[in-house]
Coordinates of C-alpha atoms and ligand atoms in Angstrom, one line a residue:
X289 CA -41.2 13.7 -17.2
X290 CA -44.7 13.8 -18.7
X291 CA -47.3 11.5 -17.2
X292 CA -49.2 9.3 -19.9
X293 CA -52.5 7.8 -19.1
X294 CA -53.4 4.5 -20.6
X295 CA -57.1 3.5 -20.5
X296 CA -57.2 -0.2 -20.7
X297 CA -53.5 -0.3 -19.7
X298 CA -53.7 -3.7 -18.0
X299 CA -54.9 -5.5 -21.4
X300 CA -52.6 -7.1 -24.1
X301 CA -51.7 -4.0 -26.1
X302 CA -52.0 -1.5 -23.3
X303 CA -49.6 -3.4 -21.1
X304 CA -46.9 -3.4 -23.9
X305 CA -47.4 0.3 -24.3
X306 CA -46.7 0.7 -20.7
X307 CA -43.5 -1.1 -20.8
X308 CA -42.2 0.9 -23.8
X309 CA -43.2 4.3 -22.4
X310 CA -41.4 3.4 -19.0
X311 CA -38.4 2.2 -21.1
X312 CA -38.4 5.7 -22.8
X313 CA -38.7 7.5 -19.3
X314 CA -42.4 8.5 -19.4
X315 CA -44.4 8.1 -16.3
X316 CA -47.3 5.8 -16.9
X317 CA -50.8 5.8 -15.1
X318 CA -53.3 3.0 -15.9
X319 CA -57.1 2.9 -15.4
X320 CA -58.7 -0.4 -16.2
X321 CA -61.9 -2.1 -14.8
X322 CA -60.0 -5.6 -15.5
X323 CA -62.9 -7.1 -17.5
X324 CA -60.6 -8.6 -19.9
X325 CA -57.2 -8.5 -17.9
X326 CA -55.6 -8.5 -14.5
X327 CA -52.9 -6.7 -12.8
X328 CA -50.5 -9.4 -13.5
X329 CA -49.5 -7.8 -16.7
X330 CA -48.7 -4.5 -14.8
X331 CA -46.8 -6.2 -12.1
X332 CA -44.7 -7.9 -15.1
X333 CA -44.0 -4.5 -16.5
X334 CA -42.9 -3.1 -13.2
X335 CA -40.6 -6.1 -12.5
X336 CA -39.0 -5.6 -16.1
X337 CA -38.5 -1.8 -15.8
X338 CA -37.8 -1.5 -12.0
X339 CA -40.4 1.5 -12.2
X340 CA -43.8 2.0 -10.7
X341 CA -47.0 2.1 -12.5
X342 CA -49.7 4.1 -11.1
X343 CA -53.0 2.1 -11.3
X344 CA -56.7 2.8 -10.5
X345 CA -59.3 0.1 -11.0
X346 CA -62.2 1.9 -12.7
X347 CA -64.7 2.0 -15.6
X348 CA -64.7 4.6 -18.4
X349 CA -68.5 4.1 -18.4
X350 CA -68.7 5.9 -15.1
X351 CA -68.4 9.5 -15.8
X352 CA -67.9 10.3 -12.0
X353 CA -65.1 8.2 -11.9
X354 CA -63.3 9.7 -14.8
X355 CA -64.1 13.3 -13.6
X356 CA -62.6 12.4 -10.2
X357 CA -59.7 11.0 -11.7
X358 CA -58.8 14.1 -14.0
X359 CA -59.5 16.3 -11.1
X360 CA -56.9 14.8 -8.9
X361 CA -54.3 13.9 -11.4
X362 CA -52.3 15.9 -13.8
X363 CA -52.2 14.0 -17.1
X364 CA -50.2 15.2 -20.2
X365 CA -51.5 12.8 -23.0
X366 CA -54.1 9.9 -22.7
X367 CA -53.7 6.6 -24.8
X368 CA -57.1 5.2 -25.0
X369 CA -57.1 1.4 -25.5
X370 CA -60.1 0.6 -23.2
X371 CA -63.1 -1.2 -25.0
X372 CA -64.3 -4.5 -26.0
X373 CA -62.8 -6.1 -29.1
X374 CA -64.4 -9.5 -30.0
X375 CA -66.1 -9.3 -33.2
X376 CA -68.4 -12.2 -32.8
X377 CA -69.4 -11.2 -29.2
X378 CA -70.2 -7.7 -30.6
X379 CA -72.9 -9.3 -32.8
X380 CA -74.4 -11.1 -29.9
X381 CA -74.0 -8.3 -27.3
X382 CA -74.3 -5.0 -29.5
X383 CA -75.6 -2.8 -26.8
X384 CA -72.4 -3.9 -24.5
X385 CA -70.2 -2.8 -27.4
X386 CA -71.8 0.6 -28.0
X387 CA -71.9 1.3 -24.2
X388 CA -68.3 0.3 -23.6
X389 CA -66.8 1.9 -26.8
X390 CA -68.9 4.8 -27.6
X391 CA -70.3 5.8 -24.4
X392 CA -66.9 5.1 -22.6
X393 CA -65.1 7.3 -25.2
X394 CA -67.7 10.0 -25.0
X395 CA -67.3 10.1 -21.1
X396 CA -63.4 10.2 -21.5
X397 CA -63.6 13.0 -24.0
X398 CA -65.9 14.9 -21.8
X399 CA -63.7 14.4 -18.6
X400 CA -60.6 15.4 -20.7
X401 CA -62.3 18.6 -21.9
X402 CA -63.5 19.4 -18.3
X403 CA -59.9 19.4 -17.1
X404 CA -58.2 20.6 -20.3
X405 CA -56.2 17.7 -21.1
X406 CA -56.3 18.0 -24.9
X407 CA -53.7 15.3 -26.3
X408 CA -55.3 11.9 -27.1
X409 CA -54.1 8.8 -29.0
X410 CA -56.7 6.3 -30.0
X411 CA -56.7 2.5 -30.8
X412 CA -58.3 2.3 -34.0
X413 CA -58.5 -0.7 -36.3
X414 CA -58.0 -1.6 -39.9
X415 CA -61.7 -2.8 -39.6
X416 CA -62.9 0.7 -40.3
X417 CA -61.9 0.4 -44.0
X418 CA -64.4 -0.4 -46.7
X419 CA -64.3 -3.9 -47.7
X420 CA -64.1 -3.1 -51.2
X421 CA -61.1 -1.1 -51.1
X422 CA -57.9 -2.2 -53.1
X423 CA -54.9 -3.3 -51.1
X424 CA -52.6 -2.0 -49.7
X425 CA -54.9 0.1 -47.5
X426 CA -53.8 3.8 -47.2
X427 CA -55.0 6.1 -44.4
X428 CA -56.8 7.8 -47.3
X429 CA -58.7 4.6 -48.4
X430 CA -62.6 5.0 -48.1
X431 CA -64.0 4.1 -44.6
X432 CA -66.9 1.4 -44.8
X433 CA -70.2 1.0 -43.3
X434 CA -68.7 -1.4 -40.6
X435 CA -69.3 -5.2 -40.9
X436 CA -70.3 -5.7 -37.3
X437 CA -70.9 -3.7 -34.2
X438 CA -67.4 -3.6 -33.1
X439 CA -66.4 -2.2 -36.3
X440 CA -69.2 0.4 -36.2
X441 CA -67.9 1.5 -32.9
X442 CA -64.4 2.1 -34.2
X443 CA -65.9 4.1 -37.2
X444 CA -68.0 6.1 -35.0
X445 CA -65.4 7.0 -32.5
X446 CA -63.0 8.1 -35.6
X447 CA -65.9 10.5 -36.6
X448 CA -66.5 11.8 -33.1
X449 CA -62.8 12.7 -32.7
X450 CA -62.9 14.4 -36.3
X451 CA -65.8 16.5 -35.3
X452 CA -64.1 17.3 -31.9
X453 CA -60.9 18.6 -33.7
X454 CA -63.1 20.5 -36.2
X455 CA -64.8 22.3 -33.2
X456 CA -61.4 23.9 -32.8
X457 CA -61.2 23.2 -29.1
X458 CA -57.5 22.9 -29.0
X459 CA -57.3 19.2 -29.5
X460 CA -54.3 17.3 -30.8
X461 CA -55.4 13.7 -31.5
X462 CA -53.6 10.7 -33.3
X463 CA -55.6 8.0 -34.5
X464 CA -53.6 4.7 -34.9
X465 CA -55.3 2.1 -37.2
X466 CA -53.9 -1.3 -36.2
X467 CA -53.6 -4.1 -38.5
X468 CA -52.9 -7.5 -36.8
X469 CA -50.9 -7.3 -33.7
X470 CA -49.5 -10.5 -32.4
X471 CA -46.6 -11.9 -30.3
X472 CA -45.4 -10.6 -27.0
X473 CA -42.4 -9.0 -25.4
X474 CA -39.4 -11.0 -25.7
X475 CA -39.1 -11.5 -22.0
X476 CA -42.3 -13.5 -22.1
X477 CA -43.5 -12.1 -18.8
X478 CA -46.4 -10.4 -20.5
X479 CA -48.5 -11.4 -23.4
X480 CA -52.0 -11.8 -24.7
X481 CA -54.0 -13.6 -22.0
X482 CA -57.6 -12.9 -22.7
X483 CA -60.4 -14.2 -20.4
X484 CA -62.6 -16.9 -22.1
X485 CA -62.2 -18.2 -25.5
X486 CA -59.7 -16.1 -27.7
X487 CA -61.1 -14.7 -31.0
X488 CA -57.8 -13.9 -32.9
X489 CA -55.6 -16.3 -34.7
X490 CA -52.5 -16.2 -32.7
X491 CA -53.7 -17.1 -29.3
X492 CA -55.5 -19.8 -30.8
X493 CA -52.5 -21.2 -32.6
X494 CA -50.9 -20.8 -29.0
X495 CA -53.7 -23.0 -27.6
X496 CA -53.5 -25.6 -30.3
X497 CA -49.6 -25.8 -29.7
X498 CA -50.2 -26.5 -26.1
X499 CA -53.0 -28.9 -26.9
X500 CA -55.8 -27.0 -25.1
X501 CA -57.9 -26.3 -28.1
X502 CA -58.4 -27.5 -31.7
X503 CA -57.4 -25.0 -34.2
X504 CA -59.6 -24.5 -37.5
X505 CA -58.4 -22.6 -40.5
X506 CA -61.2 -20.5 -41.7
X507 CA -61.2 -21.2 -45.3
X508 CA -58.7 -22.6 -47.7
X509 CA -60.4 -21.7 -51.0
X510 CA -59.5 -18.1 -51.1
X511 CA -57.9 -16.6 -54.3
X512 CA -54.6 -16.7 -52.5
X513 CA -51.4 -18.7 -53.3
X514 CA -52.3 -21.5 -50.7
X515 CA -55.9 -20.6 -50.4
X516 CA -56.0 -19.2 -46.9
X517 CA -56.6 -15.8 -46.1
X518 CA -53.8 -13.2 -45.9
X519 CA -53.3 -10.7 -43.0
X520 CA -50.9 -8.0 -42.0
X521 CA -49.4 -9.6 -38.8
X522 CA -46.9 -7.2 -36.9
X523 CA -45.4 -7.5 -33.4
X524 CA -47.0 -6.1 -30.4
X525 CA -43.8 -4.4 -29.4
X526 CA -43.4 -2.6 -32.6
X527 CA -46.9 -1.4 -32.1
X528 CA -46.1 -0.3 -28.6
X529 CA -43.0 1.6 -30.0
X530 CA -45.5 3.2 -32.4
X531 CA -47.2 4.6 -29.5
X532 CA -44.0 6.1 -27.9
X533 CA -43.4 7.7 -31.2
X534 CA -46.9 9.0 -31.2
X535 CA -46.6 10.4 -27.6
X536 CA -43.3 12.2 -28.7
X537 CA -45.0 13.8 -31.6
X538 CA -48.4 14.7 -30.0
X539 CA -46.6 16.3 -27.1
X540 CA -45.2 18.9 -29.6
X541 CA -48.3 19.0 -32.0
X542 CA -51.1 21.6 -31.7
X543 CA -54.9 21.6 -33.0
X544 CA -54.5 18.6 -35.2
X545 CA -55.8 15.1 -36.0
X546 CA -53.5 12.7 -37.8
X547 CA -54.3 9.2 -38.7
X548 CA -51.5 6.4 -39.3
X549 CA -51.8 2.8 -40.3
X550 CA -49.6 0.6 -38.0
X551 CA -48.8 -2.8 -39.8
X552 CA -45.8 -4.4 -41.4
X553 CA -47.0 -3.4 -44.9
X554 CA -46.9 -7.0 -46.1
X555 CA -49.2 -9.9 -45.7
X556 CA -48.9 -13.6 -45.1
X557 CA -51.4 -16.4 -45.1
X558 CA -52.9 -18.2 -42.1
X559 CA -51.1 -21.3 -43.3
X560 CA -47.9 -19.6 -43.7
X561 CA -48.1 -18.3 -40.2
X562 CA -48.9 -21.7 -38.8
X563 CA -45.9 -23.2 -40.5
X564 CA -43.6 -20.4 -39.4
X565 CA -44.8 -21.0 -35.9
X566 CA -44.2 -24.8 -36.1
X567 CA -40.8 -24.3 -37.6
X568 CA -39.4 -21.8 -35.2
X569 CA -40.9 -23.5 -31.9
X570 CA -40.0 -27.0 -33.4
X571 CA -43.5 -28.1 -32.5
X572 CA -46.2 -29.9 -34.5
X573 CA -49.8 -29.7 -33.8
X574 CA -53.1 -30.8 -36.0
X575 CA -55.4 -28.3 -37.4
X576 CA -58.4 -28.7 -39.6
X577 CA -59.7 -26.7 -42.6
X578 CA -63.1 -25.3 -42.0
X579 CA -65.5 -22.9 -43.8
X580 CA -64.8 -19.3 -44.4
X581 CA -65.8 -17.0 -41.4
X582 CA -68.4 -14.7 -42.2
X583 CA -67.2 -11.1 -42.9
X584 CA -63.7 -12.1 -43.5
X585 CA -61.7 -10.4 -46.2
X586 CA -59.3 -12.7 -48.4
X587 CA -56.5 -10.2 -48.1
X588 CA -55.9 -7.3 -45.9
X589 CA -52.7 -5.3 -45.4
X590 CA -51.4 -1.9 -44.8
X591 CA -49.5 0.9 -46.5
X592 CA -47.4 2.1 -43.7
X593 CA -45.3 4.7 -45.2
X594 CA -46.9 7.5 -43.6
X595 CA -46.1 6.2 -39.9
X596 CA -42.6 5.8 -41.2
X597 CA -42.1 9.3 -42.5
X598 CA -44.1 11.3 -39.7
X599 CA -43.7 9.2 -36.8
X600 CA -40.2 7.7 -37.5
X601 CA -41.6 4.3 -37.0
X602 CA -39.7 1.5 -38.3
X603 CA -41.1 -2.1 -37.5
X604 CA -38.1 -4.3 -36.7
X605 CA -39.6 -7.7 -35.6
X606 CA -40.0 -10.5 -38.1
X607 CA -42.6 -13.1 -38.5
X608 CA -40.2 -15.6 -36.7
X609 CA -40.1 -13.2 -33.8
X610 CA -43.7 -13.0 -33.5
X611 CA -44.2 -16.9 -33.5
X612 CA -41.2 -17.5 -31.2
Ligands
LIG2073 P1 -57.6 -6.2 -24.3 O1 -59.1 -6.8 -24.2 O2 -56.6 -7.1 -23.9 O3 -57.5 -4.7 -23.6 C1 -58.5 -3.9 -23.4 C2 -58.6 -3.5 -21.9 O4 -59.7 -2.6 -21.6 C3 -58.6 -4.6 -21.1 O5 -57.7 -4.8 -20.0 C4 -60.1 -4.3 -20.3 O6 -60.2 -5.0 -19.1 C5 -60.2 -3.1 -20.5 N1 -61.8 -2.4 -20.6 C6 -62.5 -3.0 -21.1 N2 -63.8 -2.0 -21.2 C7 -63.4 -1.2 -20.2 C8 -64.0 -0.2 -19.4 N3 -65.3 0.1 -19.8 N4 -63.4 0.5 -18.6 C9 -62.2 0.3 -18.3 N5 -61.4 -0.6 -18.8 C10 -61.9 -1.4 -19.7 O7 -57.5 -5.9 -25.9 P2 -56.3 -5.3 -26.7 O8 -55.9 -6.3 -27.7 O9 -55.2 -4.9 -25.9 O10 -56.8 -4.0 -27.5 C11 -56.7 -2.8 -27.0 C12 -57.5 -1.6 -28.0 O11 -56.9 -1.9 -29.3 C13 -58.9 -2.1 -28.2 O12 -59.6 -0.8 -28.3 C14 -59.0 -2.7 -29.4 O13 -60.4 -2.4 -30.1 C15 -57.8 -2.2 -30.2 N6 -57.4 -3.1 -31.3 C16 -56.9 -4.2 -30.9 C17 -56.6 -5.2 -32.0 C18 -56.1 -6.5 -31.7 O14 -55.8 -7.2 -32.7 N7 -55.8 -6.8 -30.4 C19 -56.5 -4.7 -33.3 C20 -57.0 -3.5 -33.6 C21 -57.6 -2.6 -32.7
LIG2074 C1 -60.3 -9.5 -36.4 C2 -61.4 -8.5 -36.6 C3 -61.2 -7.2 -36.6 C4 -60.6 -6.7 -35.4 C5 -59.1 -7.5 -35.3 C6 -58.5 -7.2 -34.0 C7 -63.0 -9.9 -38.0 C8 -63.7 -10.2 -39.1 N1 -62.2 -8.9 -38.0 O1 -59.3 -9.3 -37.6 O2 -62.3 -6.3 -36.7 O3 -60.0 -5.3 -35.5 O4 -59.6 -9.0 -35.3 O5 -59.3 -7.8 -32.9 O6 -63.1 -10.8 -36.9 N2 -58.6 -17.4 -38.4 C9 -58.7 -18.8 -38.5 N3 -58.9 -19.6 -37.5 C10 -59.3 -19.0 -36.3 C11 -59.2 -17.7 -36.2 C12 -58.8 -16.9 -37.2 O7 -58.2 -19.4 -39.8 O8 -59.7 -19.8 -35.5 C13 -58.2 -16.6 -39.5 C14 -59.2 -15.7 -39.9 O9 -59.8 -16.1 -40.9 C15 -58.2 -14.5 -40.6 C16 -56.8 -14.5 -39.8 O10 -56.9 -15.9 -39.2 O11 -58.0 -14.7 -41.9 C17 -56.8 -13.6 -38.6 O12 -57.9 -13.5 -37.9 P1 -58.0 -12.8 -36.6 O13 -56.9 -13.0 -35.7 O14 -59.4 -12.8 -36.1 O15 -57.9 -11.3 -37.2 P2 -58.9 -10.3 -38.4 O16 -60.0 -11.3 -38.9 O17 -58.0 -9.9 -39.3

């Protein structure tokens, strides 16, 4: 069976992808520098599947490491998740974001070219779309200037990949634009476990529920039914299955770049998500209403028809499942 390399595979999304790939009988190799994760997630995946993950600790900023890796290992397809992802931190530390995300990706592309591995799936984000675009967002919606350094790295990598494919060098590339992945594998043996203070809503809701941090709702004065902002939350296991479908497609595709939105295709508000979480888990916790967060959109959700048609992807998990 084919060997799939996941960069950043010990992280939240990468470990869920590893799990679903192993379940679908692919072999999985992970490289990760463990800057925002640990090997606990990979141990959990091995325990759940009874299968082995090959792991090498290493940094994609290190070209020699990547060249050595591809020299030794025969890889059929790369899923590129490694990178930094915290918007606020990217404003504080732009260099680190450009270095990790852009130089890291360029190094990976170079090593893949050197060793003729030309199948790549890239973790992109809804953040690349222009903030003035109408909802829902289509893959053809306009790309923005990027609201922050993190967003700009995703936009730049998108363009680099498009230019590589245009250079007719036999690439097959799938760019997956994630909306708001949340939740964890139903086994609860792996999940979102970031180092430091989380940025995203769901891990902050978890911490509020366990009383380890206070939750603030960023704005309740938006033009939405309850005043809080609306997002397209979808289950990380659905996201992971979207990658399995992408691998299956890319192993057959030639010389192409395809872009797919991955999201539920509908939005719910911050307050709705908090209420669902409290109901389904039969738990109550306090939260306060604060100011809007700079750069936040009132409403953001996907049109996901293309992924359904071309990847045969059908998200199955509900908002209740995401919160349970
Ligand atoms: P994560 O931080 O849990 O996983 C990223 C992994 O990459 C971590 O294990 C980290 O240790 C590793 N890493 C970082 N820099 C590295 C480097 N230089 N070399 C090797 N490994 C490195 O984040 P995640 O939520 O799993 O996100 C995965 C990808 O998906 C990221 O590219 C992120 O931008 C993208 N994405 C995430 C979301 C989201 O909501 N989580 C949304 C859109 C896009
Ligand atoms: C954010 C990033 C986006 C990135 C994505 C995944 C911004 C502006 N966007 O998307 O670039 O791709 O994460 O990493 O940061 N919220 C609260 N209180 C909190 C935290 C969040 O009310 O403590 C609200 C936010 O205002 C937002 C919603 O919850 O309305 C979701 O926030 P978040 O999980 O950070 O995702 P996005 O902002 O959609």
